[in-house]
Short mmCIF file of C-alpha atoms in Angstrom, two decimals:
data_model
loop_
_atom_site.label_atom_id
_atom_site.label_comp_id
_atom_site.label_asym_id
_atom_site.label_seq_id
_atom_site.Cartn_x
_atom_site.Cartn_y
_atom_site.Cartn_z
CA UNK I 1 107.35 265.62 -141.10
CA UNK I 2 106.92 262.52 -138.97
CA UNK I 3 104.31 262.34 -136.22
CA UNK I 4 106.17 260.74 -133.34
CA UNK I 5 105.72 261.30 -129.63
CA UNK I 6 109.01 263.20 -129.64
CA UNK I 7 107.44 265.85 -131.89
CA UNK I 8 104.92 266.73 -129.20
CA UNK I 9 106.42 265.98 -125.82
CA UNK I 10 109.81 266.23 -124.16
CA UNK I 11 109.02 263.83 -121.28
CA UNK I 12 111.41 260.88 -121.11
CA UNK I 13 109.07 257.89 -121.17
CA UNK I 14 111.61 255.07 -121.06
CA UNK I 15 110.02 251.80 -120.04
CA UNK I 16 111.48 248.66 -118.54
CA UNK I 17 111.73 245.56 -120.75
CA UNK I 18 108.67 243.28 -120.87
CA UNK I 19 108.99 240.03 -118.91
CA UNK I 20 108.90 236.70 -120.72
CA UNK I 21 106.98 235.17 -117.80
CA UNK I 22 106.61 235.15 -114.01
CA UNK I 23 107.75 236.36 -111.57
CA UNK I 24 106.45 239.83 -112.35
CA UNK I 25 107.33 243.03 -110.51
CA UNK I 26 104.59 244.57 -108.35
CA UNK I 27 103.09 247.94 -109.33
CA UNK I 28 104.53 250.68 -107.12
CA UNK I 29 101.08 252.30 -106.81
CA UNK I 30 98.59 249.43 -106.32
CA UNK I 31 100.82 246.34 -105.84
CA UNK I 32 99.14 244.46 -108.73
CA UNK I 33 101.42 242.39 -111.01
CA UNK I 34 102.98 244.32 -113.89
CA UNK I 35 104.22 243.23 -117.33
CA UNK I 36 107.81 243.74 -116.20
CA UNK I 37 110.31 241.28 -114.68
CA UNK I 38 110.68 241.18 -110.91
CA UNK I 39 114.43 241.63 -111.37
CA UNK I 40 113.96 245.11 -112.91
CA UNK I 41 115.34 247.84 -110.64
CA UNK I 42 113.20 250.94 -110.99
CA UNK I 43 109.62 252.17 -111.04
CA UNK I 44 107.16 249.64 -112.45
CA UNK I 45 103.46 250.26 -113.04
CA UNK I 46 100.66 247.84 -113.91
CA UNK I 47 98.83 248.52 -117.20
CA UNK I 48 95.97 250.35 -115.41
CA UNK I 49 98.23 252.65 -113.36
CA UNK I 50 100.50 253.17 -116.37
CA UNK I 51 97.50 254.36 -118.40
CA UNK I 52 96.29 256.65 -115.60
CA UNK I 53 99.80 258.10 -115.15
CA UNK I 54 100.02 258.72 -118.89
CA UNK I 55 96.67 260.55 -118.82
CA UNK I 56 97.76 262.60 -115.82
CA UNK I 57 101.09 263.65 -117.28
CA UNK I 58 100.05 264.01 -120.94
CA UNK I 59 101.30 267.08 -122.70
CA UNK I 60 98.62 269.63 -123.50
CA UNK I 61 98.65 271.60 -126.56
#
């Protein structure tokens, strides 16, 4: 049996593609630069907010 995230959690955690360089999209929570391209249409989070959101929504069990 493989131990992947899919074995434990049903949350869709799709992430935007990483940017090759500036300009970077702003974090939707704190407005800091993210690792994602500015052209990405969707929710982008900086590494700190992404980590906090992951902690907040982590599956228990």
